[in-house]
Short mmCIF file of C-alpha atoms in Angstrom, two decimals:
data_model
loop_
_atom_site.label_atom_id
_atom_site.label_comp_id
_atom_site.label_asym_id
_atom_site.label_seq_id
_atom_site.Cartn_x
_atom_site.Cartn_y
_atom_site.Cartn_z
CA MET A 1 154.23 124.06 100.44
CA THR A 2 157.35 124.26 102.62
CA HIS A 3 157.70 121.77 105.48
CA PRO A 4 155.07 122.49 108.13
CA ASP A 5 156.57 123.21 111.56
CA VAL A 6 156.08 120.77 114.42
CA SER A 7 153.24 122.70 116.04
CA HIS A 8 151.40 122.71 112.72
CA LEU A 9 151.91 118.95 112.40
CA ASN A 10 150.75 118.56 116.00
CA ASP A 11 147.52 120.37 115.18
CA PHE A 12 147.18 118.23 112.06
CA VAL A 13 147.50 115.04 114.08
CA ASP A 14 144.90 116.37 116.52
CA ALA A 15 142.66 117.34 113.56
CA ARG A 16 142.56 120.88 114.88
CA LEU A 17 143.51 122.64 111.67
CA ALA A 18 140.92 124.29 109.47
CA ALA A 19 139.74 122.08 106.61
CA GLY A 20 141.90 123.85 104.04
CA ALA A 21 145.03 123.72 106.16
CA GLN A 22 144.38 120.08 107.03
CA ARG A 23 144.21 119.24 103.33
CA GLU A 24 147.31 121.22 102.57
CA VAL A 25 149.26 119.16 105.09
CA GLU A 26 147.73 115.92 103.72
CA ARG A 27 148.92 116.89 100.26
CA HIS A 28 152.36 117.72 101.56
CA LEU A 29 152.56 114.41 103.40
CA ALA A 30 151.77 112.53 100.23
CA ASP A 31 155.09 113.73 98.82
CA CYS A 32 157.26 114.19 101.88
CA ALA A 33 158.64 111.13 103.61
CA SER A 34 160.31 113.07 106.44
CA CYS A 35 157.08 114.82 107.43
CA ARG A 36 155.21 111.51 107.17
CA GLU A 37 157.72 110.09 109.61
CA GLU A 38 157.25 113.11 111.88
CA VAL A 39 153.48 112.58 111.83
CA ALA A 40 153.92 108.89 112.57
CA ASP A 41 156.13 109.84 115.55
CA LEU A 42 153.51 112.27 116.80
CA ARG A 43 150.81 109.61 116.53
CA ARG A 44 153.02 107.20 118.48
CA LEU A 45 153.53 109.92 121.11
CA LEU A 46 149.79 110.52 121.25
CA ALA A 47 149.19 106.83 121.79
CA ALA A 48 151.87 106.71 124.47
CA THR A 49 150.55 109.74 126.37
CA ALA A 50 147.06 108.28 126.34
CA ALA A 51 148.47 105.30 128.17
CA LEU A 52 149.74 107.49 131.03
CA PRO A 53 147.95 107.02 134.35
CA GLU A 54 145.32 109.60 135.26
CA ALA A 55 147.39 110.77 138.24
CA LEU A 56 150.78 110.06 139.71
CA PRO A 57 150.89 109.52 143.49
CA ALA A 58 153.41 111.74 145.25
CA PRO A 59 156.21 109.86 147.04
CA GLU A 60 155.25 109.06 150.60
CA GLY A 61 156.19 111.85 153.05
CA LEU A 62 157.12 114.27 150.29
CA TRP A 63 154.88 117.10 151.42
CA THR A 64 155.98 116.84 155.05
CA GLU A 65 159.58 116.90 153.97
CA VAL A 66 159.06 119.89 151.70
CA ARG A 67 157.23 121.84 154.40
CA GLU A 68 159.86 121.04 157.04
CA THR A 69 162.64 122.01 154.69
CA ILE A 70 160.98 125.29 153.82
CA ASP A 71 160.20 126.07 157.48
CA ALA A 72 163.75 125.33 158.52
CA ARG A 73 165.17 127.63 155.89
CA ARG A 74 162.63 130.41 156.14
CA VAL A 75 164.31 133.80 156.14
CA VAL A 76 162.40 136.79 157.43
CA ALA A 77 163.79 139.94 155.92
CA PHE A 78 163.06 143.16 157.72
CA PRO A 79 162.85 146.38 155.74
CA GLY A 80 166.29 147.72 155.22
CA SER A 81 167.98 144.56 156.36
CA ARG A 82 170.52 143.05 154.04
CA ALA A 83 169.88 139.49 154.94
CA ARG A 84 171.21 137.33 152.17
CA PRO A 85 168.97 134.49 151.17
CA ARG A 86 170.62 131.18 151.69
CA SER A 87 171.32 129.08 148.70
CA TRP A 88 169.14 125.97 148.18
CA SER A 89 170.59 122.67 149.19
CA THR A 90 170.73 119.77 146.78
CA ARG A 91 168.12 118.00 148.89
CA MET A 92 165.81 120.96 148.60
CA LEU A 93 166.35 121.23 144.86
CA VAL A 94 165.51 117.56 144.49
CA ALA A 95 162.36 118.09 146.56
CA ALA A 96 161.35 121.12 144.48
CA ALA A 97 162.05 119.25 141.26
CA THR A 98 159.89 116.38 142.48
CA VAL A 99 157.10 118.82 143.26
CA LEU A 100 157.40 120.24 139.75
CA VAL A 101 157.31 116.80 138.20
CA VAL A 102 154.22 115.86 140.20
CA LEU A 103 152.50 119.15 139.39
CA SER A 104 153.39 118.82 135.74
CA SER A 105 152.16 115.23 135.59
CA GLY A 106 149.02 116.25 137.42
CA THR A 107 148.41 119.01 134.88
CA THR A 108 148.96 116.57 132.03
CA ALA A 109 146.61 114.11 133.67
CA LEU A 110 144.01 116.87 134.06
CA LEU A 111 144.37 117.82 130.40
CA LEU A 112 143.99 114.22 129.34
CA ARG A 113 141.26 113.46 131.87
CA ASP A 114 138.40 113.90 129.42
CA ARG A 115 139.91 111.61 126.84
CA ALA A 116 138.71 108.08 126.98
CA PRO A 117 141.64 105.85 127.80
CA VAL A 118 142.36 103.68 124.82
CA ALA A 119 143.23 100.11 125.54
CA PRO A 120 145.77 98.42 123.27
CA PRO A 121 143.96 97.00 120.24
CA GLU A 122 142.62 93.52 120.85
CA GLY A 123 145.03 90.81 119.81
CA ALA A 124 147.83 93.36 119.39
CA ALA A 125 150.42 90.71 120.24
CA LEU A 126 149.46 88.77 117.11
CA LEU A 127 149.78 91.70 114.73
CA PRO A 128 152.82 93.40 113.17
CA ALA A 129 154.23 96.00 115.56
CA ALA A 130 154.17 98.76 112.96
CA TRP A 131 150.52 98.09 112.31
CA VAL A 132 149.67 98.16 116.02
CA THR A 133 151.29 101.60 116.28
CA THR A 134 149.38 102.84 113.24
CA GLU A 135 146.10 101.39 114.44
CA THR A 136 146.58 102.81 117.92
CA GLY A 137 147.03 106.22 116.28
CA TYR A 138 143.76 105.83 114.39
CA ILE A 139 141.93 104.64 117.49
CA GLU A 140 143.34 107.53 119.50
CA SER A 141 142.36 110.09 116.89
CA ALA A 142 138.88 108.60 116.60
CA ALA A 143 138.41 108.58 120.39
CA SER A 144 139.53 112.19 120.68
CA LEU A 145 137.22 113.31 117.86
CA GLN A 146 134.36 111.23 119.22
CA SER A 147 134.62 112.94 122.61
CA GLN A 148 134.65 116.33 120.88
CA LEU A 149 131.59 115.32 118.91
CA ASP A 150 129.79 114.04 122.01
CA ALA A 151 130.41 117.37 123.70
CA GLN A 152 129.02 119.27 120.70
CA ARG A 153 126.15 116.92 119.89
CA ALA A 154 123.48 119.27 121.25
CA VAL A 155 124.23 121.94 118.65
CA LEU A 156 123.87 119.58 115.70
CA ASP A 157 120.62 119.03 113.86
CA PRO A 158 119.12 115.65 114.94
CA ALA A 159 118.96 114.55 111.30
CA THR A 160 122.69 115.23 110.95
CA VAL A 161 123.43 113.31 114.14
CA ALA A 162 121.38 110.39 112.81
CA ALA A 163 123.24 110.47 109.48
CA VAL A 164 126.62 110.50 111.23
CA GLU A 165 125.63 107.69 113.58
CA ARG A 166 124.36 105.53 110.72
CA ALA A 167 127.60 106.00 108.85
CA LEU A 168 129.70 105.36 111.96
CA ALA A 169 127.79 102.15 112.67
CA THR A 170 128.51 100.99 109.10
CA VAL A 171 132.22 101.78 109.41
CA ASP A 172 132.50 100.22 112.88
CA ALA A 173 130.92 97.00 111.63
CA ALA A 174 133.38 96.91 108.72
CA ILE A 175 136.34 97.57 111.06
CA ALA A 176 135.24 94.76 113.38
CA GLU A 177 134.81 92.33 110.51
CA ALA A 178 138.14 93.17 108.86
CA ARG A 179 139.91 93.04 112.20
CA ASP A 180 138.56 89.59 113.03
CA ALA A 181 139.86 88.40 109.68
CA LEU A 182 143.24 90.05 110.32
CA LEU A 183 143.63 88.26 113.63
CA ARG A 184 143.18 85.00 111.75
CA ASP A 185 145.63 86.04 109.03
CA PRO A 186 147.95 88.72 110.48
CA ALA A 187 150.37 88.76 107.56
CA ASN A 188 147.71 89.55 104.95
CA ALA A 189 148.85 92.85 103.43
CA ALA A 190 145.58 93.42 101.54
CA LEU A 191 143.66 93.06 104.79
CA LEU A 192 145.92 95.60 106.47
CA ASP A 193 145.26 98.06 103.66
CA LEU A 194 141.51 97.47 103.79
CA LEU A 195 141.41 97.85 107.55
CA ALA A 196 143.49 101.03 107.33
CA SER A 197 141.04 102.37 104.76
CA ASN A 198 138.13 101.71 107.14
CA HIS A 199 139.95 103.42 110.01
CA ARG A 200 140.68 106.42 107.78
CA GLN A 201 137.01 106.62 106.86
CA LYS A 202 136.03 106.65 110.52
CA VAL A 203 138.51 109.35 111.52
CA ASP A 204 137.57 111.45 108.53
CA LEU A 205 133.86 111.06 109.18
CA LEU A 206 134.31 112.12 112.80
CA ARG A 207 136.48 115.06 111.73
CA ARG A 208 133.81 116.24 109.32
CA ALA A 209 131.08 115.81 111.92
CA THR A 210 133.01 117.80 114.54
CA GLN A 211 133.66 120.53 111.99
CA LEU A 212 129.94 120.68 111.24
CA ALA A 213 129.26 121.00 114.94
CA SER A 214 131.83 123.70 115.49
CA SER A 215 130.51 125.79 112.60
CA THR A 216 126.84 125.42 113.53
CA MET B 1 79.81 131.68 97.45
CA ASN B 2 81.18 129.44 94.76
CA PRO B 3 83.72 127.10 96.47
CA LEU B 4 86.03 127.38 93.46
CA ARG B 5 86.22 131.17 93.94
CA VAL B 6 86.96 130.74 97.62
CA LEU B 7 89.73 128.29 96.79
CA SER B 8 91.17 130.63 94.13
CA ALA B 9 91.09 133.54 96.55
CA LEU B 10 92.89 131.46 99.16
CA VAL B 11 95.55 130.42 96.65
CA VAL B 12 96.09 134.05 95.57
CA CYS B 13 96.34 135.14 99.21
CA GLY B 14 98.77 132.34 99.94
CA VAL B 15 101.00 133.28 97.01
CA ALA B 16 100.88 136.95 97.99
CA THR B 17 101.76 136.12 101.59
CA ALA B 18 104.65 133.92 100.51
CA ALA B 19 105.95 136.67 98.23
CA ALA B 20 105.63 139.24 100.97
CA ALA B 21 107.50 136.92 103.33
CA GLN B 22 110.56 137.08 101.09
CA GLN B 23 113.24 139.72 100.91
CA LYS B 24 115.54 140.49 98.04
CA VAL B 25 119.29 140.22 98.36
CA GLU B 26 121.57 142.14 96.04
CA ARG B 27 125.19 142.83 96.81
CA ARG B 28 127.81 144.00 94.33
CA HIS B 29 131.53 144.41 94.88
CA HIS B 30 134.54 145.34 92.83
CA VAL B 31 136.88 142.39 93.38
CA THR B 32 140.18 140.97 92.20
CA ARG B 33 140.18 138.23 89.59
CA ASP B 34 141.30 135.71 92.18
CA VAL B 35 138.98 136.86 94.94
CA TYR B 36 138.26 134.50 97.81
CA VAL B 37 134.51 134.24 98.44
CA ARG B 38 132.90 132.62 101.43
CA VAL B 39 129.17 131.94 101.73
CA ASN B 40 127.91 130.22 104.81
CA GLY B 41 124.64 129.75 106.63
CA ALA B 42 120.94 129.38 106.03
CA PHE B 43 120.09 128.95 102.37
CA ALA B 44 118.44 126.19 100.38
CA SER B 45 120.06 126.76 97.04
CA LEU B 46 123.17 128.44 95.73
CA ARG B 47 124.02 128.80 92.09
CA VAL B 48 127.56 129.97 91.41
CA THR B 49 128.42 131.13 87.91
CA ALA B 50 131.78 132.36 86.73
CA TRP B 51 131.82 135.45 84.54
CA ASP B 52 134.51 137.41 82.78
CA ARG B 53 134.33 140.53 84.97
CA ASP B 54 136.24 141.92 87.92
CA SER B 55 133.13 142.16 90.04
CA LEU B 56 130.98 139.97 92.19
CA LEU B 57 127.22 139.88 92.42
CA LEU B 58 125.17 138.10 95.03
CA THR B 59 121.49 138.12 94.35
CA GLY B 60 118.43 136.14 95.37
CA ASP B 61 115.44 135.83 97.66
CA VAL B 62 115.59 134.85 101.29
CA PRO B 63 112.88 134.64 103.95
CA LYS B 64 111.99 137.96 105.53
CA GLY B 65 113.98 138.49 108.68
CA THR B 66 117.06 136.72 107.32
CA ARG B 67 120.26 138.52 108.25
CA VAL B 68 122.85 138.73 105.52
CA ASP B 69 126.07 139.77 107.21
CA GLY B 70 129.48 140.37 105.76
CA GLY B 71 130.62 141.79 102.47
CA ALA B 72 133.86 143.26 101.21
CA SER B 73 136.20 145.48 103.17
CA GLU B 74 138.31 147.02 100.42
CA THR B 75 138.19 147.90 96.73
CA PRO B 76 138.99 145.92 94.72
CA SER B 77 138.47 143.29 97.33
CA LYS B 78 140.59 140.16 97.63
CA GLY B 79 138.13 138.55 100.00
CA VAL B 80 134.37 138.69 100.39
CA LYS B 81 132.30 136.77 102.83
CA TYR B 82 128.63 136.43 103.60
CA TYR B 83 126.92 134.81 106.49
CA LEU B 84 123.18 134.22 106.34
CA GLU B 85 121.19 133.73 109.49
CA GLY B 86 117.52 132.89 109.05
CA PRO B 87 114.68 133.77 111.40
CA ALA B 88 114.66 131.51 114.47
CA GLY B 89 112.86 128.26 113.85
CA ALA B 90 112.31 128.95 110.14
CA ALA B 91 113.49 126.48 107.52
CA ALA B 92 116.29 127.69 105.28
CA THR B 93 114.49 128.38 102.00
CA GLY B 94 116.59 131.16 100.56
CA LYS B 95 117.69 130.93 96.95
CA LEU B 96 120.93 132.65 96.05
CA GLU B 97 122.81 133.28 92.87
CA LEU B 98 126.45 134.27 92.96
CA PHE B 99 128.44 135.58 90.02
CA VAL B 100 132.21 135.60 90.47
CA PRO B 101 135.30 136.12 88.32
CA SER B 102 136.29 132.76 86.89
CA GLY B 103 139.58 132.70 88.81
CA ALA B 104 137.81 133.08 92.14
CA THR B 105 138.05 130.64 94.98
CA VAL B 106 134.63 129.88 96.44
CA TRP B 107 133.98 128.33 99.82
CA ALA B 108 130.35 127.52 100.56
CA LYS B 109 128.73 125.66 103.37
CA ALA B 110 125.12 124.93 104.22
CA ALA B 111 123.16 122.25 106.06
CA ASN B 112 120.66 121.05 103.46
CA ALA B 113 121.06 122.76 100.15
CA SER B 114 121.54 122.33 96.47
CA MET B 115 124.69 123.91 95.09
CA ASP B 116 125.39 124.31 91.38
CA VAL B 117 128.72 125.69 90.28
CA THR B 118 129.62 126.45 86.69
CA GLY B 119 132.81 127.66 85.08
CA VAL B 120 134.96 128.47 88.11
CA THR B 121 138.63 127.84 87.35
CA GLY B 122 139.96 128.83 90.77
CA GLY B 123 139.29 126.75 93.86
CA LEU B 124 136.06 125.30 95.17
CA ASP B 125 135.40 124.08 98.67
CA LEU B 126 131.77 123.02 99.06
CA ASN B 127 130.19 121.45 102.09
CA ILE B 128 126.67 120.22 102.77
CA VAL B 129 124.93 117.70 104.99
CA GLY B 130 122.00 116.89 102.71
CA GLY B 131 120.82 118.10 99.31
CA ARG B 132 123.06 117.91 96.28
CA ILE B 133 126.14 119.46 94.70
CA ALA B 134 126.82 119.74 90.99
CA VAL B 135 130.04 121.19 89.63
CA SER B 136 130.76 121.80 85.95
CA GLY B 137 134.08 122.99 84.65
CA THR B 138 137.76 122.73 85.43
CA PRO B 139 138.46 124.19 88.84
CA ARG B 140 142.13 124.17 89.78
CA GLU B 141 141.22 122.60 93.09
CA LEU B 142 137.96 121.03 94.17
CA ASN B 143 137.02 119.83 97.60
CA VAL B 144 133.51 118.59 98.24
CA GLU B 145 132.23 117.14 101.49
CA SER B 146 128.70 115.90 101.97
CA MET B 147 126.94 113.57 104.34
CA ASP B 148 123.77 112.45 102.57
CA GLY B 149 123.85 114.79 99.60
CA ALA B 150 124.67 113.50 96.12
CA VAL B 151 127.66 114.96 94.27
CA THR B 152 128.07 115.22 90.51
CA ILE B 153 131.23 116.54 88.92
CA THR B 154 131.36 117.21 85.22
CA GLY B 155 134.77 118.36 84.07
CA THR B 156 138.43 117.90 84.88
CA PRO B 157 139.47 119.48 88.18
CA GLY B 158 143.24 119.73 88.60
CA TRP B 159 142.97 118.32 92.09
CA MET B 160 139.82 116.77 93.42
CA ARG B 161 138.66 115.32 96.72
CA VAL B 162 135.05 114.27 97.12
CA LYS B 163 133.78 112.70 100.33
CA THR B 164 130.31 111.57 101.31
CA ALA B 165 128.74 109.39 103.96
CA SER B 166 125.79 108.04 101.99
CA GLY B 167 125.55 110.43 99.07
CA ALA B 168 126.26 109.10 95.58
CA ILE B 169 129.32 110.43 93.78
CA VAL B 170 129.33 110.71 90.00
CA VAL B 171 132.31 112.05 88.10
CA ASN B 172 132.00 112.64 84.38
CA GLY B 173 135.45 113.67 83.35
CA GLY B 174 138.76 113.04 85.03
CA SER B 175 141.52 114.60 87.08
CA PRO B 176 145.29 114.39 87.39
CA ASP B 177 144.84 113.85 91.12
CA ALA B 178 141.52 112.46 92.32
CA GLY B 179 140.27 111.14 95.62
CA MET B 180 136.73 109.86 96.08
CA THR B 181 135.53 108.48 99.36
CA THR B 182 132.17 107.27 100.59
CA VAL B 183 130.83 105.11 103.37
CA SER B 184 127.68 103.72 101.79
CA GLY B 185 127.09 105.82 98.70
CA THR B 186 127.94 104.68 95.20
CA ILE B 187 130.93 106.03 93.28
CA THR B 188 130.78 106.21 89.51
CA ALA B 189 133.65 107.64 87.49
CA ARG B 190 132.85 107.64 83.80
CA GLY B 191 135.32 108.52 81.10
CA GLY B 192 138.10 111.03 81.40
CA ASP B 193 141.81 110.74 82.10
CA TYR B 194 143.27 110.11 85.52
CA GLU B 195 146.88 110.29 86.57
CA ARG B 196 146.50 109.36 90.20
CA ALA B 197 143.16 108.23 91.60
CA ARG B 198 142.27 106.79 94.94
CA ILE B 199 138.76 105.53 95.63
CA GLU B 200 137.52 104.18 98.94
CA SER B 201 134.14 102.89 100.01
CA VAL B 202 132.91 100.86 102.94
CA THR B 203 129.69 99.36 101.60
CA GLY B 204 129.10 101.44 98.47
CA ASN B 205 129.55 100.05 94.97
CA VAL B 206 132.26 101.51 92.76
CA VAL B 207 132.32 101.77 88.99
CA PHE B 208 135.49 103.15 87.40
CA GLY B 209 135.44 103.72 83.68
CA GLY B 210 138.17 106.27 83.28
CA THR B 211 141.51 105.98 81.51
CA LEU B 212 144.79 105.92 83.37
CA ARG B 213 147.52 108.09 81.95
CA ARG B 214 150.97 106.74 81.29
CA ALA B 215 152.59 105.82 84.64
CA GLY B 216 149.32 106.58 86.34
CA SER B 217 147.96 104.76 89.34
CA LEU B 218 144.52 103.78 90.52
CA THR B 219 143.66 102.28 93.89
CA ILE B 220 140.17 101.16 94.78
CA ASP B 221 139.43 99.78 98.23
CA SER B 222 136.04 98.65 99.40
CA HIS B 223 134.88 96.60 102.33
CA SER B 224 131.72 95.10 100.90
CA GLY B 225 130.88 97.13 97.81
CA THR B 226 131.21 95.69 94.33
CA ILE B 227 134.11 97.08 92.30
CA ASP B 228 133.68 97.31 88.56
CA LEU B 229 136.67 98.33 86.47
CA ALA B 230 135.59 99.06 82.92
CA LEU B 231 138.56 98.99 80.55
CA PRO B 232 138.86 100.33 77.04
CA VAL B 233 139.98 97.83 74.42
CA LYS B 234 143.46 99.39 74.20
CA ALA B 235 144.02 99.69 77.94
CA SER B 236 147.67 99.44 78.97
CA LEU B 237 148.10 98.72 82.63
CA ASP B 238 148.98 96.16 85.27
CA ILE B 239 146.11 95.10 87.47
CA GLU B 240 146.32 93.53 90.91
CA ALA B 241 142.94 92.46 92.24
CA THR B 242 142.42 90.87 95.65
CA THR B 243 139.37 89.90 97.64
CA ILE B 244 139.34 88.42 101.10
CA ALA B 245 135.97 86.75 100.75
CA GLY B 246 134.47 87.99 97.49
CA SER B 247 134.93 86.72 93.96
CA ILE B 248 136.72 88.15 90.93
CA LEU B 249 135.28 88.09 87.45
CA ASN B 250 137.60 88.69 84.52
CA ASN B 251 135.79 89.53 81.32
CA VAL B 252 138.83 91.17 79.76
CA THR B 253 141.25 88.30 79.20
CA SER B 254 141.16 84.55 79.53
CA ARG B 255 143.17 84.55 82.74
CA ARG B 256 141.24 83.13 85.70
CA PRO B 257 141.62 84.28 89.30
CA THR B 258 143.35 82.01 91.78
CA PRO B 259 142.16 81.19 95.30
CA GLY B 260 143.33 83.69 97.87
CA ARG B 261 145.37 83.14 101.02
CA GLU B 262 144.20 80.16 103.01
CA GLY B 263 141.77 79.32 100.25
CA ARG B 264 139.51 82.31 100.95
CA GLY B 265 138.72 85.03 98.48
CA GLU B 266 140.47 85.36 95.13
CA GLU B 267 143.47 87.03 93.54
CA LEU B 268 144.22 88.05 90.00
CA SER B 269 147.31 89.65 88.47
CA LEU B 270 146.96 90.88 84.95
CA GLY B 271 149.14 92.78 82.52
CA LEU B 272 147.50 94.56 79.62
CA GLY B 273 149.40 96.22 76.77
CA ILE B 274 152.83 97.35 77.87
CA GLY B 275 151.54 97.87 81.39
CA ASP B 276 152.61 101.48 81.85
CA ALA B 277 150.00 102.21 84.51
CA ARG B 278 148.92 100.35 87.60
CA ALA B 279 145.55 99.53 89.15
CA THR B 280 145.17 97.98 92.60
CA LEU B 281 141.71 96.74 93.47
CA ARG B 282 140.95 95.35 96.92
CA SER B 283 137.70 94.28 98.45
CA PHE B 284 137.00 92.47 101.68
CA LYS B 285 133.81 90.71 100.71
CA GLY B 286 132.51 92.56 97.69
CA ASN B 287 133.03 91.18 94.21
CA ILE B 288 135.47 92.63 91.69
CA ARG B 289 134.64 92.65 88.00
CA LEU B 290 136.95 93.53 85.13
CA LEU B 291 134.83 94.54 82.18
CA ARG B 292 135.20 96.00 78.76
CA SER B 293 134.06 99.61 78.60
CA ASP B 294 131.21 98.69 76.30
CA ALA B 295 129.89 96.00 78.66
CA PRO B 296 126.63 96.65 80.54
CA PRO B 297 127.17 98.69 83.70
CA ASN B 298 127.15 97.23 87.18
CA LYS B 299 123.77 96.60 88.78
CA PRO B 300 123.83 98.09 92.29
CA GLY B 301 123.26 95.68 95.13
#
């Protein structure tokens, strides 16, 4: 396949592509270092955005200042009049820009509100930085999929839910055990690979479970 | 009245009622040789057979009241899809048989079902929660996902990904590009050639008895499952085996494993023949065994 565009890779990282498309990207990534790097960047971005605060407080007195500025500059145009609107002052532009930033951050916070905030992995300071980034990506993806699954749980057959939960419990126990060992031996490459394998299993299991729910 | 006669009458009535509660399905379409077919919904068994015709036939019995939606929109059709919706509250008991051109791509999904596919050389994408899946032949591309259902592949798919949660995976054959993943099921790959194979399990045991092609690679990772690598006498590959807490048994050469990092687990590096392929075996606390192909198979547990 040709290089997937960024929005396609975004959907891949969010596990929002259809199963076939998701696999197609996985296959492409296996052979394409630049796209792998792009995906790694997106996962880092995902981890970083999850760390954003739920809401940003507006600077003190901002609203009063904006209202006063608008009131002071209000122009009432009568029909037929040729009153020329005054140009915006720098101060007003700054105020408007601040409003936009706050609104935009608020919207982002609203969009991210339902996602469980993911704390940095335990003992992150002891582990290789590249691994922490990778693991944060896995944890983020798993948390996002888990919340999707929780929201869709009611439509799944109870036996399916039980099967998924059994499997998740098995994987979680393995992750915890491997992680404990990694904290004792952070430079152990085999342990990193084994832990990554467990994380992949968890994300993949959750992806499959959410797909089952969405197609039920 | 003779109780035996009453019982016989009841059995006859029961059979008649069951038969009456079924409805026949028969759909035929003129399709292209590489038609894309999608079957989804409430059925208990699906048998897919490739035939050398440019037509498709879906036939079978489903419970009365089952809706069979979909079909083809053009002639010859490049895409056909069916969606089966059973009567509310009724178990999915429908039995379907699907005949497709061998080059078809078939996508099928059901909750608890048995799926048997034979002879398809196009693509297969099969998905179940429970039940079982059996594929025979050489599909160009094979993707199988199952939670509890067992999966058996007999043949040499060009590209293969099989994933289960607890279902056992058995592959009799090989693949140039294979991926097998399970949480707690067992994975058994017997015979066949592999060029690139990646196997992952969390607690399930893994037995790999395939042959790696020249410059091929095999990676097996397991958290606590046992890994058995069965090697033919003339195997030519480099092997790197590592456990964090498990042990390594080498029945292939006289080389002994060494203690792992910080004295825990074991490590073994081994070169066989001219070493033109590579196998990496890693287990957290499961044991790794290197065996000759004719050695007794691994005992699960």
